[in-house]
Short mmCIF file of C-alpha atoms in Angstrom, two decimals:
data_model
loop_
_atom_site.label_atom_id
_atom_site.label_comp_id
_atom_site.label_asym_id
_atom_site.label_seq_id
_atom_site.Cartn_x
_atom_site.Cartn_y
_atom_site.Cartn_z
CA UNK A 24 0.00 0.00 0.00
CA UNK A 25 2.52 2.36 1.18
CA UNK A 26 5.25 0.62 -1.59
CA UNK A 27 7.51 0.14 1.24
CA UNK A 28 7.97 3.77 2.54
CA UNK A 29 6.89 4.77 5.77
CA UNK A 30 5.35 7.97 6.81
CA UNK A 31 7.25 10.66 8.62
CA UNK A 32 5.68 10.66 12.03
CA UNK A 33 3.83 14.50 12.44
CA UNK A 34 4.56 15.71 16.35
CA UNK A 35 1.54 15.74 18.54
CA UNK A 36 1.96 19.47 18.60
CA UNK A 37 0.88 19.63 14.38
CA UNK A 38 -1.55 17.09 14.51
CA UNK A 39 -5.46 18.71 14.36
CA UNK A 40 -7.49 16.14 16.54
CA UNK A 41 -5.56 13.69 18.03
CA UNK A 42 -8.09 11.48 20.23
CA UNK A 43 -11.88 10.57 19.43
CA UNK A 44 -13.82 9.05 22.56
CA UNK A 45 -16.48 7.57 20.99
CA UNK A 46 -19.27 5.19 22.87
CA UNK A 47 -20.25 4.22 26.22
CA UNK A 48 -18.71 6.31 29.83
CA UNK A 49 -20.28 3.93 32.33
CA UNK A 50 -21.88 4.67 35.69
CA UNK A 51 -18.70 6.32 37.82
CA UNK A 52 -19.49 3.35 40.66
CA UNK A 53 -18.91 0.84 38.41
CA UNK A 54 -15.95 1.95 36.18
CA UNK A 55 -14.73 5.29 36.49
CA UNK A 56 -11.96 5.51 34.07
CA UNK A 57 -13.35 6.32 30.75
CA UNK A 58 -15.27 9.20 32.25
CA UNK A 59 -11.78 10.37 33.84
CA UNK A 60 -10.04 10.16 29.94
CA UNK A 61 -12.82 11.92 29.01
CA UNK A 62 -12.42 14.62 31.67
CA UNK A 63 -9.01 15.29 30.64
CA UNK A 64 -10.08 15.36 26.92
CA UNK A 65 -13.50 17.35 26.76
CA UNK A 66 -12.33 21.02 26.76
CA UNK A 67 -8.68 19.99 24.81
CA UNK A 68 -9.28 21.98 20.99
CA UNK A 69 -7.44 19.22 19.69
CA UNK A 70 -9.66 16.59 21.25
CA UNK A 71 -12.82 15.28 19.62
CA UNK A 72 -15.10 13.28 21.65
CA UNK A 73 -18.45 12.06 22.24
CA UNK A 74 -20.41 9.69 24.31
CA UNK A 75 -24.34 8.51 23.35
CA UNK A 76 -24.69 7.87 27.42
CA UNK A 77 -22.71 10.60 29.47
CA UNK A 78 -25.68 12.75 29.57
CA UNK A 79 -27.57 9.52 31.77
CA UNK A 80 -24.62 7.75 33.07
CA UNK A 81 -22.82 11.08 34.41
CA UNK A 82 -25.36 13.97 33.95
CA UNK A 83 -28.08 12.48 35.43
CA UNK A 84 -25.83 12.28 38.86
CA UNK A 85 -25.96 16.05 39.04
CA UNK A 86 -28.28 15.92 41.99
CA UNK A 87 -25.36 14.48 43.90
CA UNK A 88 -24.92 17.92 44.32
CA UNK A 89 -27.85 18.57 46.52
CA UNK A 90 -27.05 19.14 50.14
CA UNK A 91 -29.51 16.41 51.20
CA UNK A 92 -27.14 14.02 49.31
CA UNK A 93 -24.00 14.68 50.47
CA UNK A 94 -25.43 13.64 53.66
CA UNK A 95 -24.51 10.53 55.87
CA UNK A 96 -25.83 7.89 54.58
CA UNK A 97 -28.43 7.04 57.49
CA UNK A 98 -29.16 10.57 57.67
CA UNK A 99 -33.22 11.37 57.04
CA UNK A 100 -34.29 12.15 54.00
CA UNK A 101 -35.05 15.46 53.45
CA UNK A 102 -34.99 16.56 49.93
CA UNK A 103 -38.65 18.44 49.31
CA UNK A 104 -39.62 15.89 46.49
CA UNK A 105 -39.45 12.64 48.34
CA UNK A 106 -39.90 10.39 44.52
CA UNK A 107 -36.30 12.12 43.22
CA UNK A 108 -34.15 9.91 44.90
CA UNK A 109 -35.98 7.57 42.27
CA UNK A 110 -36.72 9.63 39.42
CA UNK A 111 -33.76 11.66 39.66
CA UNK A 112 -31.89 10.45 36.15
CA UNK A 113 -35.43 10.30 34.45
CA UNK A 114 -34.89 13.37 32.08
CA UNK A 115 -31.20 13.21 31.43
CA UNK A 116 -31.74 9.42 29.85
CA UNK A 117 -34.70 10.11 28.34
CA UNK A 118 -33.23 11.08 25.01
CA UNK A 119 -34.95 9.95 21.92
CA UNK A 120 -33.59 6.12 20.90
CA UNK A 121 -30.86 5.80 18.68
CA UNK A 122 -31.21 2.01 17.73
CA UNK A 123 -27.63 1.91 17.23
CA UNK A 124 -27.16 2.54 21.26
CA UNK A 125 -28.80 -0.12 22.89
CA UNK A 126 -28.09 0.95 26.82
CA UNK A 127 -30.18 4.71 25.92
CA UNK A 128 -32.65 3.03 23.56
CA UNK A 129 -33.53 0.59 26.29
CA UNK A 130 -33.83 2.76 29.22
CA UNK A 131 -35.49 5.53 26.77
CA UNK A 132 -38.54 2.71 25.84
CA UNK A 133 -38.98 2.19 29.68
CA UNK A 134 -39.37 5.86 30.73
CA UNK A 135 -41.09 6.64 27.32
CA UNK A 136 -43.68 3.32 27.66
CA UNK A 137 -46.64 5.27 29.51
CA UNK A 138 -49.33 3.54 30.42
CA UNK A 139 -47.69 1.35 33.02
CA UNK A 140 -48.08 1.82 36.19
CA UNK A 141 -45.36 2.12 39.07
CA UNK A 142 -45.97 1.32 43.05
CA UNK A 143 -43.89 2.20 45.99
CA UNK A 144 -43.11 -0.02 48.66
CA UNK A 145 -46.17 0.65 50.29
CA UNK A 146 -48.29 -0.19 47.28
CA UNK A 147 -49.33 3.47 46.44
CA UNK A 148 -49.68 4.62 42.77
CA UNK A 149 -45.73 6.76 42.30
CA UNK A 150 -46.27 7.18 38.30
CA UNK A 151 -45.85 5.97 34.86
CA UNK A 152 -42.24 6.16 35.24
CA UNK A 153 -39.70 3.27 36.31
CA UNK A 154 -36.98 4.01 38.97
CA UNK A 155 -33.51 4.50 38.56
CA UNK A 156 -32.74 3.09 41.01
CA UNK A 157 -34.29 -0.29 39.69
CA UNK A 158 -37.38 -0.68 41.76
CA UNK A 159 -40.03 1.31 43.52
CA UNK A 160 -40.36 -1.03 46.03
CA UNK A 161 -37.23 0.52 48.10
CA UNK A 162 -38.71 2.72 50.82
CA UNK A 163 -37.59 6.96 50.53
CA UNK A 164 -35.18 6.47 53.15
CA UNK A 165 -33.63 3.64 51.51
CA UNK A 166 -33.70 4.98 48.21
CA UNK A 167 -31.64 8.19 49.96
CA UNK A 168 -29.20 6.00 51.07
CA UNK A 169 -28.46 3.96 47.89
CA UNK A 170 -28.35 7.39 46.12
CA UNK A 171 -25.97 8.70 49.06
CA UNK A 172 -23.59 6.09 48.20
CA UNK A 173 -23.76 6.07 44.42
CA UNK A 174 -22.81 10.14 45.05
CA UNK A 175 -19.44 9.14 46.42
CA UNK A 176 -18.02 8.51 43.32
CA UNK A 177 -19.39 11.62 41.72
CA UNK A 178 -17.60 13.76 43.67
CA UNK A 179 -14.90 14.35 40.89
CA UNK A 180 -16.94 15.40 38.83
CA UNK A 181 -17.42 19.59 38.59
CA UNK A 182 -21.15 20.08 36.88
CA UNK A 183 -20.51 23.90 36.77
CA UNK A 184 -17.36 23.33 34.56
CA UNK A 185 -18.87 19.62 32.61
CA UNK A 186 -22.81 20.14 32.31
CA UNK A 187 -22.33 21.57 28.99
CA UNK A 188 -19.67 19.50 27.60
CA UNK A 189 -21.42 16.34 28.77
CA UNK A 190 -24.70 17.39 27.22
CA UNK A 191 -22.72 18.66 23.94
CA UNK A 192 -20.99 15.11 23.65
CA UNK A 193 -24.31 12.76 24.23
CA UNK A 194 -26.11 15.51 21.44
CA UNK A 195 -23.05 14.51 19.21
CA UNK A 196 -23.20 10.92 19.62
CA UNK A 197 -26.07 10.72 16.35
CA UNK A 198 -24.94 7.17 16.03
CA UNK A 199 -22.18 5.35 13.78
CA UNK A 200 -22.43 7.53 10.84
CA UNK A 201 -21.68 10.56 12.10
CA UNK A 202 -18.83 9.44 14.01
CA UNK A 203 -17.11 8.50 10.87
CA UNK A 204 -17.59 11.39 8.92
CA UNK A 205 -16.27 13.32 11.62
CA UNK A 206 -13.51 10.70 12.15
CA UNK A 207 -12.78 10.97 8.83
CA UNK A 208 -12.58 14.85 9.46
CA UNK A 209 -9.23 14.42 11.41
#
């Protein structure tokens, strides 16, 4: 292809985009380290990247911000809408289904499937809407708790600085075919 020659390498300091981050930055508690590439990437002018899930795996966690969450985690739960600690990531994942991204697509059918009906551990009528948390059936105090700890871990992030970035990079992420034209950009 290259009829034996090789390419005289171009210093990182000439190159126009050097990195693309393309696909999924899991939930921070369960593997942290593509979101922290991505933090040292997002705001680089040379960097290109984009994620189809930030905006629910890492955006939706902005509430971790609340005072009531950075809490203890027995502490009483006190935040003035006692269903967020379930419904907290509700909007940020509700982005319309890209078939190409299966973990968005599925949890966009579930929150966008009205009609079914969702119970709290008491067996009162909570909404059309499932839990992100994974079930309803967890009482307030416990769902404050399991929030509580999942907030740990989003403590490195800084919303103020990354809300934008993290909504421009999910609004990117159109699916396969606009990553490679804009790989194909670079």
């Amino acid at each position: 292809l290259l009829s034996g020659r090789v390419p005289k390498p171009l210093p990182w300091a000439e190159r126009n985009q050097v990195v693309f981050l393309g696909g999924h930055v899991p939930k921070l508690y369960l593997m942290p380290l593509r979101y922290l590439i991505w933090q040292q990437l997002y705001a680089n002018p040379r960097a290109w990247t984009q994620s189809f899930g930030i905006n629910c795996t890492v955006g939706a966690y902005e509430i971790c911000d609340h005072p009531d969450l950075r809490k203890p985690r027995g502490a009483p739960a006190t935040h003035p809408d006692k269903h967020v600690y379930h419904t907290f990531c509700n909007d940020a994942c509700a982005a319309p289904p890209d078939a190409s991204h299966v973990h968005t697509a599925t949890r966009s059918k579930a929150i966008n499937a009205r009609g079914k009906e969702y119970r709290d551990s008491e067996g009162n009528f909570v909404g059309d809407q499932p839990s992100c948390l994974g079930t309803w059936r967890q009482t307030t105090q416990h769902a404050a708790a399991k929030l509580r700890d999942d907030c740990l871990r989003y403590r490195v992030v800084d919303y103020k600085a990354e809300a934008a970035a993290i909504r421009r990079d999910t609004a990117r992420s159109a699916g396969r075919e606009q990553y490679l034209e804009a790989a194909s950009r670079s």
